[in-house]
Coordinates of N, CA and C in Angstrom, one line a residue:
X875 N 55.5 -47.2 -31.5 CA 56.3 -47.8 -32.5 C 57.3 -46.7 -33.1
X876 N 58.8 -46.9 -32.7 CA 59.5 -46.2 -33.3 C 59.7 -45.9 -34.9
X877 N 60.0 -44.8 -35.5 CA 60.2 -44.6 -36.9 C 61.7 -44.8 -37.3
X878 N 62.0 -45.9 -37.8 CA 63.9 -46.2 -38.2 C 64.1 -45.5 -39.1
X879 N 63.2 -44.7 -39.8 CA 63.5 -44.6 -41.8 C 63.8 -45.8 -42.5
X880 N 63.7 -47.0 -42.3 CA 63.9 -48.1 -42.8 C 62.6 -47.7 -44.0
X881 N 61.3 -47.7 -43.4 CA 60.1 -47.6 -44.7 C 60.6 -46.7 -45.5
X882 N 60.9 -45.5 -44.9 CA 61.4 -44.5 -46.0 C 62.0 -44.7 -47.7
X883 N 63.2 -46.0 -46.8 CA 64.0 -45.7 -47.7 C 63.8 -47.1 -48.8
X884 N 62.7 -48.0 -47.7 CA 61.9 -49.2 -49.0 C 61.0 -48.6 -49.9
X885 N 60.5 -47.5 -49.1 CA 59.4 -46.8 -50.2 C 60.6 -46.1 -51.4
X886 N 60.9 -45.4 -51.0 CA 62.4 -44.6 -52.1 C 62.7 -46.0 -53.1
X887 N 63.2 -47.2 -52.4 CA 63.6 -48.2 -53.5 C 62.6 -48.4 -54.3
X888 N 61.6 -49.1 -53.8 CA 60.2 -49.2 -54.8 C 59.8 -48.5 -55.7
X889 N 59.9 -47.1 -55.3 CA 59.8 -46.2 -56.1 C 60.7 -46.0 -57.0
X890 N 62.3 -46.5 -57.0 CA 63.1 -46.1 -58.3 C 62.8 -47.9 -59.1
X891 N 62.6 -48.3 -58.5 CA 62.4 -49.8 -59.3 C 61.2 -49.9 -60.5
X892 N 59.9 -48.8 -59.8 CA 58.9 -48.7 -60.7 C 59.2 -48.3 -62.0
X893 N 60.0 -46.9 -61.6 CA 60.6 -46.3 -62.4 C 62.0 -46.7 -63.1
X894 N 62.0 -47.7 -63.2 CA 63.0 -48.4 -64.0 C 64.5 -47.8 -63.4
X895 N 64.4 -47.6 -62.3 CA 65.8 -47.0 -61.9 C 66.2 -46.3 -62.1
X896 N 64.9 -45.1 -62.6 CA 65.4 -44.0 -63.6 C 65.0 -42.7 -61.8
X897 N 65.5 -41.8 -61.5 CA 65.1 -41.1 -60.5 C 63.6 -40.2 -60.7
X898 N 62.8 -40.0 -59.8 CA 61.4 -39.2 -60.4 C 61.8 -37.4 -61.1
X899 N 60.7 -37.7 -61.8 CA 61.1 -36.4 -63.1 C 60.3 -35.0 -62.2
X900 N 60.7 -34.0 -62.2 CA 60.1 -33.0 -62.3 C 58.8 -33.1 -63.0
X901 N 57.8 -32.4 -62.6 CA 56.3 -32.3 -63.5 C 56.5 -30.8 -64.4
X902 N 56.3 -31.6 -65.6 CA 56.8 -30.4 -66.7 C 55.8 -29.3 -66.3
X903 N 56.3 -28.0 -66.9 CA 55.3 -27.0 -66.9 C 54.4 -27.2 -68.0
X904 N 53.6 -26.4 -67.9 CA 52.2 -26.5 -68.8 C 52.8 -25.9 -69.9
X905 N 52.1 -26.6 -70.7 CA 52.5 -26.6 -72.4 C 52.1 -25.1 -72.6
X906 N 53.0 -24.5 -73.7 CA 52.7 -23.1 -73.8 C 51.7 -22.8 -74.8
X907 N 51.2 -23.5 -75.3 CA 50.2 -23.6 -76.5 C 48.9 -23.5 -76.0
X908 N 49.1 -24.3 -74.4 CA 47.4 -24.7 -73.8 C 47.5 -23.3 -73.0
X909 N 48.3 -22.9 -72.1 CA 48.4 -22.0 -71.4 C 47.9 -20.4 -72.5
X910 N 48.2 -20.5 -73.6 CA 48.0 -19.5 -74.1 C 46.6 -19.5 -74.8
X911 N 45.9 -20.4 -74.8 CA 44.8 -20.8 -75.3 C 43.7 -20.8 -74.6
X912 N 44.1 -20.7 -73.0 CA 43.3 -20.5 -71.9 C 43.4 -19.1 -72.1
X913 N 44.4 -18.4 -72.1 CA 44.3 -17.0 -72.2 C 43.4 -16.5 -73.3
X914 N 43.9 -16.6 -74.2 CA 42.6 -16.8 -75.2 C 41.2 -16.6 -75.4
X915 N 40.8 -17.5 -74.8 CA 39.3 -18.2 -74.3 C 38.8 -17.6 -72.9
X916 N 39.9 -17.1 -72.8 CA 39.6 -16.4 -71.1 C 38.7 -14.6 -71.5
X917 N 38.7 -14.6 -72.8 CA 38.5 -13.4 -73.4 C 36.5 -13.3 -73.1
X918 N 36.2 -12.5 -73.6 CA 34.7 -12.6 -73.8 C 34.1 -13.2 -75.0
X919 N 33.3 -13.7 -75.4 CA 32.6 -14.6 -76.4 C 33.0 -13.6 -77.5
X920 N 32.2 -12.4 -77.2 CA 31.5 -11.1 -77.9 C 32.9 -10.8 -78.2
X921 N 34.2 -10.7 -78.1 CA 35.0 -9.9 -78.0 C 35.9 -10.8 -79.3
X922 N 36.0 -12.2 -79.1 CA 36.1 -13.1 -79.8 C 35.9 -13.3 -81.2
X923 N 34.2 -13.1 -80.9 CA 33.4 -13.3 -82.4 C 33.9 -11.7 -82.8
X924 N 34.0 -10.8 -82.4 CA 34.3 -9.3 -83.0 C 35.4 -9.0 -84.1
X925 N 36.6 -10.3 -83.2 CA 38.0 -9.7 -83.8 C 37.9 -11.1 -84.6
X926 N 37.1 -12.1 -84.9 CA 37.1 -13.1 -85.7 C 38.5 -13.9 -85.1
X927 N 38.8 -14.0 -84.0 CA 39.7 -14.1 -83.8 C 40.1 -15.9 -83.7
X928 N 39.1 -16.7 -83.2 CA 39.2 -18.6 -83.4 C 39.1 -18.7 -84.9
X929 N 38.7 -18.0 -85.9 CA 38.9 -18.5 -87.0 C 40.1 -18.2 -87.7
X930 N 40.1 -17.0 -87.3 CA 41.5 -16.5 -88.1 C 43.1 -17.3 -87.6
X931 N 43.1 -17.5 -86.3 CA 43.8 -18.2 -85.9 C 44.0 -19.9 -86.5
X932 N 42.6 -20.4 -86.3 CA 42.2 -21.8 -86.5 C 43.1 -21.6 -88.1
X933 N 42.9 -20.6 -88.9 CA 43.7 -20.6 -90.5 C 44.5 -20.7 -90.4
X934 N 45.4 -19.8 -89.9 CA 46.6 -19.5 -89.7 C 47.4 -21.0 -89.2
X935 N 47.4 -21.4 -88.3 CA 47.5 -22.2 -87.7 C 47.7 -23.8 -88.3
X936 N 46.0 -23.8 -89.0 CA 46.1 -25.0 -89.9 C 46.9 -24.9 -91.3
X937 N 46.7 -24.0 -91.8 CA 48.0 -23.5 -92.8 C 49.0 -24.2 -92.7
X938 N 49.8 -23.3 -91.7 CA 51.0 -24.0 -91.1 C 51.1 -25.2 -90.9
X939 N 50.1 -26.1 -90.0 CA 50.5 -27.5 -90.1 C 50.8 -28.3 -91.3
X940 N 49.6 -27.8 -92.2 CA 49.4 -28.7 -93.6 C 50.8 -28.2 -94.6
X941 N 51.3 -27.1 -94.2 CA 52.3 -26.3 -95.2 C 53.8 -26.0 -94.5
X942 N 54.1 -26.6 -93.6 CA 54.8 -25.8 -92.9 C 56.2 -25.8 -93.5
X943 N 56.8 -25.8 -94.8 CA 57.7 -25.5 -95.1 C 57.4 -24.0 -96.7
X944 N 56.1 -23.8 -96.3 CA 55.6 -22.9 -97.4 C 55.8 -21.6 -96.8
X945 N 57.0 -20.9 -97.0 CA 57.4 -19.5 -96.9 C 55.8 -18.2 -96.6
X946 N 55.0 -18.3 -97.3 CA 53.8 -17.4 -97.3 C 53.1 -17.8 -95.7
X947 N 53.0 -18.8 -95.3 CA 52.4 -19.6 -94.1 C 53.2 -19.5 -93.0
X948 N 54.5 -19.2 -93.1 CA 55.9 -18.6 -91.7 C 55.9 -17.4 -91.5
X949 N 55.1 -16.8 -92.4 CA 54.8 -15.1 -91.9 C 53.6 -14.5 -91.8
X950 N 53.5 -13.6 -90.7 CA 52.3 -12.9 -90.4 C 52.8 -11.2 -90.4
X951 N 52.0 -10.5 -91.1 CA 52.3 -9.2 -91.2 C 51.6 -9.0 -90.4
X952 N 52.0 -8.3 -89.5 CA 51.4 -7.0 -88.2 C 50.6 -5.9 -88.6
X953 N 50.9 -5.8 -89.5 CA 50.2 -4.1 -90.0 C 48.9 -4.5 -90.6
X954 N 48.7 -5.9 -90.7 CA 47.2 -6.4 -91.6 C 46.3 -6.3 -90.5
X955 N 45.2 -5.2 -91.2 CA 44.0 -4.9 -90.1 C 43.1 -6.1 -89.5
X956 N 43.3 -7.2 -90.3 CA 42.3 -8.1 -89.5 C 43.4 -9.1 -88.4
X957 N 44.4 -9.1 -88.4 CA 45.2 -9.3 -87.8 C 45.6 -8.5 -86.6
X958 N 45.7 -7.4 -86.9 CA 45.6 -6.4 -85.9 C 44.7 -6.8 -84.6
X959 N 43.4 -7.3 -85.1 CA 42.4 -6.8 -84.4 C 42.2 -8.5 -83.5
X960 N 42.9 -9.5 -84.6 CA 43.1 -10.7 -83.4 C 44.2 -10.3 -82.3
X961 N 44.8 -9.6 -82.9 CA 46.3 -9.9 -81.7 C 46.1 -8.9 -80.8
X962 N 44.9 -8.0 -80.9 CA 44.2 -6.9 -79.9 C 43.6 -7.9 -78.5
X963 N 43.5 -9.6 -78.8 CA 42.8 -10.1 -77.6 C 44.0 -11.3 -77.1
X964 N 43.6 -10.8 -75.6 CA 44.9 -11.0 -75.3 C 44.9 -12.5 -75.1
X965 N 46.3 -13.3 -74.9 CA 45.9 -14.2 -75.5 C 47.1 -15.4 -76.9
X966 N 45.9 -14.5 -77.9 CA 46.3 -14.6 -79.5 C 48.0 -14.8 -79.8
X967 N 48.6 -13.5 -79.5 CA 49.9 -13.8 -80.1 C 51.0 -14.3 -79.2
X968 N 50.4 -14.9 -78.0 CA 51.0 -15.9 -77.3 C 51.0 -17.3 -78.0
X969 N 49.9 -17.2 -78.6 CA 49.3 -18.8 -78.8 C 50.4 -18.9 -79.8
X970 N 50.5 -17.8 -81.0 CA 51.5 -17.8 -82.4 C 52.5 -18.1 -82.0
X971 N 53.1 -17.5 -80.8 CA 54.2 -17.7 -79.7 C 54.6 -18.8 -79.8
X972 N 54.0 -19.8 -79.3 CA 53.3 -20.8 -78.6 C 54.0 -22.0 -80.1
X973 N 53.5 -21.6 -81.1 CA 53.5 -22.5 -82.1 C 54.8 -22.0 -82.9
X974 N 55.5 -21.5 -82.9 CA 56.9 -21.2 -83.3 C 57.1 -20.1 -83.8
X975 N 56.5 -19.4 -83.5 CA 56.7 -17.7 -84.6 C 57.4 -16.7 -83.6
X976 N 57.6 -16.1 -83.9 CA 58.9 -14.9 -83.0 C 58.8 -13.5 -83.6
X977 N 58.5 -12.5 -82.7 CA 57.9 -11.3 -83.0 C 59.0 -10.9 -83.8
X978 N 59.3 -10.0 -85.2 CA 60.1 -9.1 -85.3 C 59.4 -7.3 -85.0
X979 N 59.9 -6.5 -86.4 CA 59.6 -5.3 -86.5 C 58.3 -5.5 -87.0
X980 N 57.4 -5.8 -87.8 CA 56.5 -5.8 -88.6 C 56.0 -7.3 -88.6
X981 N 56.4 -8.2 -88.2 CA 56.4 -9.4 -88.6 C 56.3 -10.3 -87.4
X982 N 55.4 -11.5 -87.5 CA 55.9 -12.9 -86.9 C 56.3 -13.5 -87.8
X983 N 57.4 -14.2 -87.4 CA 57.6 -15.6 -88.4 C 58.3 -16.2 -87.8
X984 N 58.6 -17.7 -88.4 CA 59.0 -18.8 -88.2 C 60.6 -18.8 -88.5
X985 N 61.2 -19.0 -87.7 CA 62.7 -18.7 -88.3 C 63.3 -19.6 -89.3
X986 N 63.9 -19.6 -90.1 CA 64.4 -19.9 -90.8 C 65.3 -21.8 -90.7
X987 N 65.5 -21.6 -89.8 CA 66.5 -22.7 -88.4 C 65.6 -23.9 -88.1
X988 N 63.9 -23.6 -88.1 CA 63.1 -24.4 -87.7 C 62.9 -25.3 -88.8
X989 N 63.2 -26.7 -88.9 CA 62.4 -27.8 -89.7 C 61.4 -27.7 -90.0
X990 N 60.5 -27.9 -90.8 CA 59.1 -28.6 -91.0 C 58.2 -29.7 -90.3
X991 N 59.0 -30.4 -89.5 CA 58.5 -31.2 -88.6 C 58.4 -30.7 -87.6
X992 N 59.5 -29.9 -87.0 CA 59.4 -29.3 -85.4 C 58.0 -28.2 -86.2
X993 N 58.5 -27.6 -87.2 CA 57.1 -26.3 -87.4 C 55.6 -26.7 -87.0
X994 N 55.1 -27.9 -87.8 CA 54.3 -29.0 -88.2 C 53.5 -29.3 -86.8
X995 N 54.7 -29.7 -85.7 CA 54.2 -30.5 -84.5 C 54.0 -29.3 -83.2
X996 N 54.7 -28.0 -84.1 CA 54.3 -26.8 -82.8 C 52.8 -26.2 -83.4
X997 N 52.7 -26.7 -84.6 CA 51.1 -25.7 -85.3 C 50.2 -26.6 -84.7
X998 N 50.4 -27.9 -85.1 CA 49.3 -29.1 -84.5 C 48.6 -29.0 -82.8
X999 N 50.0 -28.7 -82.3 CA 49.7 -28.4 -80.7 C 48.7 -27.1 -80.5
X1000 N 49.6 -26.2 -81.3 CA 48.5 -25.4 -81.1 C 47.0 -25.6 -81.3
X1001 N 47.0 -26.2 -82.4 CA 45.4 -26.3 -82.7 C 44.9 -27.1 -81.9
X1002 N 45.7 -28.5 -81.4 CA 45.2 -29.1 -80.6 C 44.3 -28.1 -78.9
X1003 N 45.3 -27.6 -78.9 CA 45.0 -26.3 -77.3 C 43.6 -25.4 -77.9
X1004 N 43.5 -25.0 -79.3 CA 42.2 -24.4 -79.4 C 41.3 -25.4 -79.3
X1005 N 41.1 -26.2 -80.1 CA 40.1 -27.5 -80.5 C 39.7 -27.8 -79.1
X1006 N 40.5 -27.9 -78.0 CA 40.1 -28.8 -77.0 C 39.4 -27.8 -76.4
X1007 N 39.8 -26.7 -76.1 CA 39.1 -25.5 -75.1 C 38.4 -24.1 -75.7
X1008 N 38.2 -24.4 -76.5 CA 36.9 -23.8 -77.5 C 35.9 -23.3 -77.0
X1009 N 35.0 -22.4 -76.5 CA 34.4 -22.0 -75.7 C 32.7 -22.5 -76.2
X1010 N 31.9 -22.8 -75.3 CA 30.7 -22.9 -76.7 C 29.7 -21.7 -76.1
X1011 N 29.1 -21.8 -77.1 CA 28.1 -20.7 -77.1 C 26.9 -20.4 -76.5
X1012 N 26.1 -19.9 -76.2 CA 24.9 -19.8 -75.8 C 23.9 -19.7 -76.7
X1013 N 23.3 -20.8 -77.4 CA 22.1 -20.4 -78.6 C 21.0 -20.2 -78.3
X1014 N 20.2 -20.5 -77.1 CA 19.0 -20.1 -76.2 C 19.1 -20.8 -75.0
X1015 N 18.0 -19.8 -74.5 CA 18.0 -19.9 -72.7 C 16.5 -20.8 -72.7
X1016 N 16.5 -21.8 -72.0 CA 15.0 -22.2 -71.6 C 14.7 -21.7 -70.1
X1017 N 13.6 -21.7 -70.1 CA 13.1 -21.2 -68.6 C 12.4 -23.2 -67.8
X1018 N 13.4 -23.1 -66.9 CA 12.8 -23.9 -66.2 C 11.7 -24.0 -64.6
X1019 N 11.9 -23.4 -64.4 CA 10.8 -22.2 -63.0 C 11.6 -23.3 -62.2
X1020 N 12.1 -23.7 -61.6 CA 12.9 -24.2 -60.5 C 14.9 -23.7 -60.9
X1021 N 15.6 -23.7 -60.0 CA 17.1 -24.2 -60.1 C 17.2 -25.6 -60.7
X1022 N 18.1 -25.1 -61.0 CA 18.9 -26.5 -62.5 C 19.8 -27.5 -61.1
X1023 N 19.6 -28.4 -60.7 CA 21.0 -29.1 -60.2 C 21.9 -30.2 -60.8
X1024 N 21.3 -30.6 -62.0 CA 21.8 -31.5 -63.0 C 21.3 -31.5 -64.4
X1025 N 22.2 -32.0 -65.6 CA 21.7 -31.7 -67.1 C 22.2 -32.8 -67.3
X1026 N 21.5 -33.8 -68.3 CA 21.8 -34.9 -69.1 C 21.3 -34.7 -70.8
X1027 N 22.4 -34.9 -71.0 CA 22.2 -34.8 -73.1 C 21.9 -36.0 -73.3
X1028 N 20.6 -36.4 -74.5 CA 20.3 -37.4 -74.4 C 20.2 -37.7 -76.6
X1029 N 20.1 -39.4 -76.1 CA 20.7 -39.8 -77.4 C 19.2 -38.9 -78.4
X1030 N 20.4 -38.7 -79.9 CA 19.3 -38.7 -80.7 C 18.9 -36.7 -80.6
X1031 N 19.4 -36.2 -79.5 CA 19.3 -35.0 -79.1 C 18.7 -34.4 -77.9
X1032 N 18.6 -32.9 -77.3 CA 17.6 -32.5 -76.7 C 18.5 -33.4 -75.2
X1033 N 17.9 -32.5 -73.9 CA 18.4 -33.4 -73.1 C 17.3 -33.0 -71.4
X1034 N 17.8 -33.5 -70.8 CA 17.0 -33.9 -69.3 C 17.4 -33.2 -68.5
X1035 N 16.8 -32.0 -67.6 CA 17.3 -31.5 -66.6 C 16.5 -31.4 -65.1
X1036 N 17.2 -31.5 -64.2 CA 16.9 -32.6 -62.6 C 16.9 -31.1 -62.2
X1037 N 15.6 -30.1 -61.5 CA 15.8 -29.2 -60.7 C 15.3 -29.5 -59.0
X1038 N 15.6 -28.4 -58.1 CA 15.0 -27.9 -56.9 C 13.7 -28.4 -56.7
X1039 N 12.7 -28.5 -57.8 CA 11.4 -28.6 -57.3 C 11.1 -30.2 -57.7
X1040 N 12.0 -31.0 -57.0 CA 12.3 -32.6 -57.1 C 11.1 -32.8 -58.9
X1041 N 11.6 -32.3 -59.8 CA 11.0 -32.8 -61.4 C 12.2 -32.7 -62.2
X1042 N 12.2 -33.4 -63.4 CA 12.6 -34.1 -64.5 C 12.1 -33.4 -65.5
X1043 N 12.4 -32.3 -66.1 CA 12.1 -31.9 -67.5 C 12.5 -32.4 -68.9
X1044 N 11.8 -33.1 -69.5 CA 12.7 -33.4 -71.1 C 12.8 -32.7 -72.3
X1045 N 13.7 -32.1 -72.7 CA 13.2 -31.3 -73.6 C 14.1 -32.1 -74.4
X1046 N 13.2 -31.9 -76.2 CA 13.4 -32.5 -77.0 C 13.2 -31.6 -78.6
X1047 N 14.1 -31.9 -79.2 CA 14.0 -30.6 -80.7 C 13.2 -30.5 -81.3
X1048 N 12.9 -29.3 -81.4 CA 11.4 -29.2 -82.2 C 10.7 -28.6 -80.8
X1049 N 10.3 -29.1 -79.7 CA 9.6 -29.0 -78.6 C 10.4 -28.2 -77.4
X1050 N 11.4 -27.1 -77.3 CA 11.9 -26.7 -76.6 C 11.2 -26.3 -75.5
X1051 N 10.3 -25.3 -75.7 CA 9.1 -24.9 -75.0 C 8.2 -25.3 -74.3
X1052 N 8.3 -27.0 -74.7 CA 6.8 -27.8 -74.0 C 7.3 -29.1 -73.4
X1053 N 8.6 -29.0 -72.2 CA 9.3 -30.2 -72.2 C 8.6 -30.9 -71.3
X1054 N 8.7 -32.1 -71.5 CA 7.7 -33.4 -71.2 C 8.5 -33.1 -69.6
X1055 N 7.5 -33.6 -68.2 CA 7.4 -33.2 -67.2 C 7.5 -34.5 -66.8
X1056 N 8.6 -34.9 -65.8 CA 8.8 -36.1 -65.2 C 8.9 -36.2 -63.3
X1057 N 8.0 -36.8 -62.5 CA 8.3 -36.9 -60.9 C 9.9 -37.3 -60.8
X1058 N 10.5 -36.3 -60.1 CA 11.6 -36.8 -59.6 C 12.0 -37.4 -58.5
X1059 N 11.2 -37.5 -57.4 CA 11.3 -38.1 -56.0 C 10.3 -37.1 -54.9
X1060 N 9.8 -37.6 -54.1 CA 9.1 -36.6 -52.6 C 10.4 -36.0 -52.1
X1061 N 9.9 -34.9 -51.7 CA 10.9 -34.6 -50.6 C 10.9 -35.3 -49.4
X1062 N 12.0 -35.6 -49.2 CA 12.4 -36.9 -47.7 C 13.8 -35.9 -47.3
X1063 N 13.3 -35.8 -45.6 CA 13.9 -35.5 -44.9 C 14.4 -33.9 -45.1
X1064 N 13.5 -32.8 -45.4 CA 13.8 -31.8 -45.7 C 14.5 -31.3 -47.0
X1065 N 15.1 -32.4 -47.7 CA 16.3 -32.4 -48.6 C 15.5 -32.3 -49.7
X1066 N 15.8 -31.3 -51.2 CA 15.0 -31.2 -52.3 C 15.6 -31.6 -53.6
X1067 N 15.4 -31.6 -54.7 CA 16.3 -31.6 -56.2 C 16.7 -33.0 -56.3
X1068 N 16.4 -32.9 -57.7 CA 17.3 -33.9 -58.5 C 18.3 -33.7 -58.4
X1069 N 19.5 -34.4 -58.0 CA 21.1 -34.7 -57.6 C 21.5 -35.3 -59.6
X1070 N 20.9 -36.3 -60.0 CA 21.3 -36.6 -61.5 C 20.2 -37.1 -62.0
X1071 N 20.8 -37.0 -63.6 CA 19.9 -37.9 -64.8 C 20.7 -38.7 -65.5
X1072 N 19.9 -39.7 -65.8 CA 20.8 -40.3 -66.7 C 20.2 -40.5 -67.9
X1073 N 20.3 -40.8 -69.1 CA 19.6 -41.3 -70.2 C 19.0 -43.2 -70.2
X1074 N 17.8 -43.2 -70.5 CA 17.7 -44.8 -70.5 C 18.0 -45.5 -71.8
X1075 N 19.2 -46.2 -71.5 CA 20.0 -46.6 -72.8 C 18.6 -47.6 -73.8

């Protein structure tokens, strides 16, 4: 079967008709808020919690949204040691970047040119880019004596994890240490582990 480009150019029409006749858009680049927020978070936990740096930001930040025409909330002094020591991870004063502020000598701030709305919806984004990619923490390790190949959080708390040695562990708050022991299947056909869990609604 020969190719006319006839499909071609039915698929091309189809395609501008979905699109209202409008031609296809370029795929924007990634938002500079998230991009800088991955940078961010790309940091080490330890290094994070050190320079207090998700909170100090998370202020800054929310300030601005809730205030953004409040002159004291458009500026960040550089020479403030605890500021210093956020904008030490890399990252950080992308994100400020990110949300409308512009390096001077001593200073970020918001320029003067910027609305309250545009300020408002570049603080919000930002926070939104922290809030979403937040890193979480490690509060304890359980020992399971097999490989983990699945985890289910289950209602109410505490959750279910499917290892290598085809079993079902439940652990439940209060009881970390003593989690209820469930058969997960024989081994059939050489093949081992719980693949998933689910919770029983």
């Amino acid at each position: 079967m020969a190719d006319t480009g006839e499909d071609d150019e039915d698929m091309a029409a189809a395609l501008a008709m979905s699109l209202g006749g409008q031609p296809p858009q370029a795929a924007e680049p990634a938002e500079p808020a998230a991009a800088a927020a991955g940078a961010l978070l790309g940091n080490p936990p330890a290094v994070l919690q050190e320079a207090d740096a998700l909170d100090v930001l998370k202020k800054l930040l929310g300030n601005l949204a809730a205030s953004p025409g409040e002159a004291k909330f458009r500026r960040v002094r550089l020479g403030n040691a605890k500021i210093g020591k956020v904008l030490s991870c890399p990252g950080a004063e992308a994100l400020l970047l990110a949300a409308g502020f512009e390096r001077g000598d001593e200073v970020l701030e918001i320029p003067v040119g910027r609305t309250a709305d545009e300020v408002r919806a570049l603080a919000e984004a930002a926070l939104r880019a922290l809030g979403v990619r937040e890193p979480f923490v490690l509060a304890a390790q359980l020992r399971v004596g097999a490989p983990v190949r699945c985890v289910c959080a289950l209602p109410g708390g505490g959750f279910a994890a499917g290892a290598m040695d085809n079993a079902v562990r439940v652990y439940r708050p209060g009881q970390w240490e003593q989690p209820a022991l469930l058969s997960g299947h024989a081994r059939r056909a050489g093949v081992d582990g719980v693949l998933a869990v689910l919770p029983d609604r």
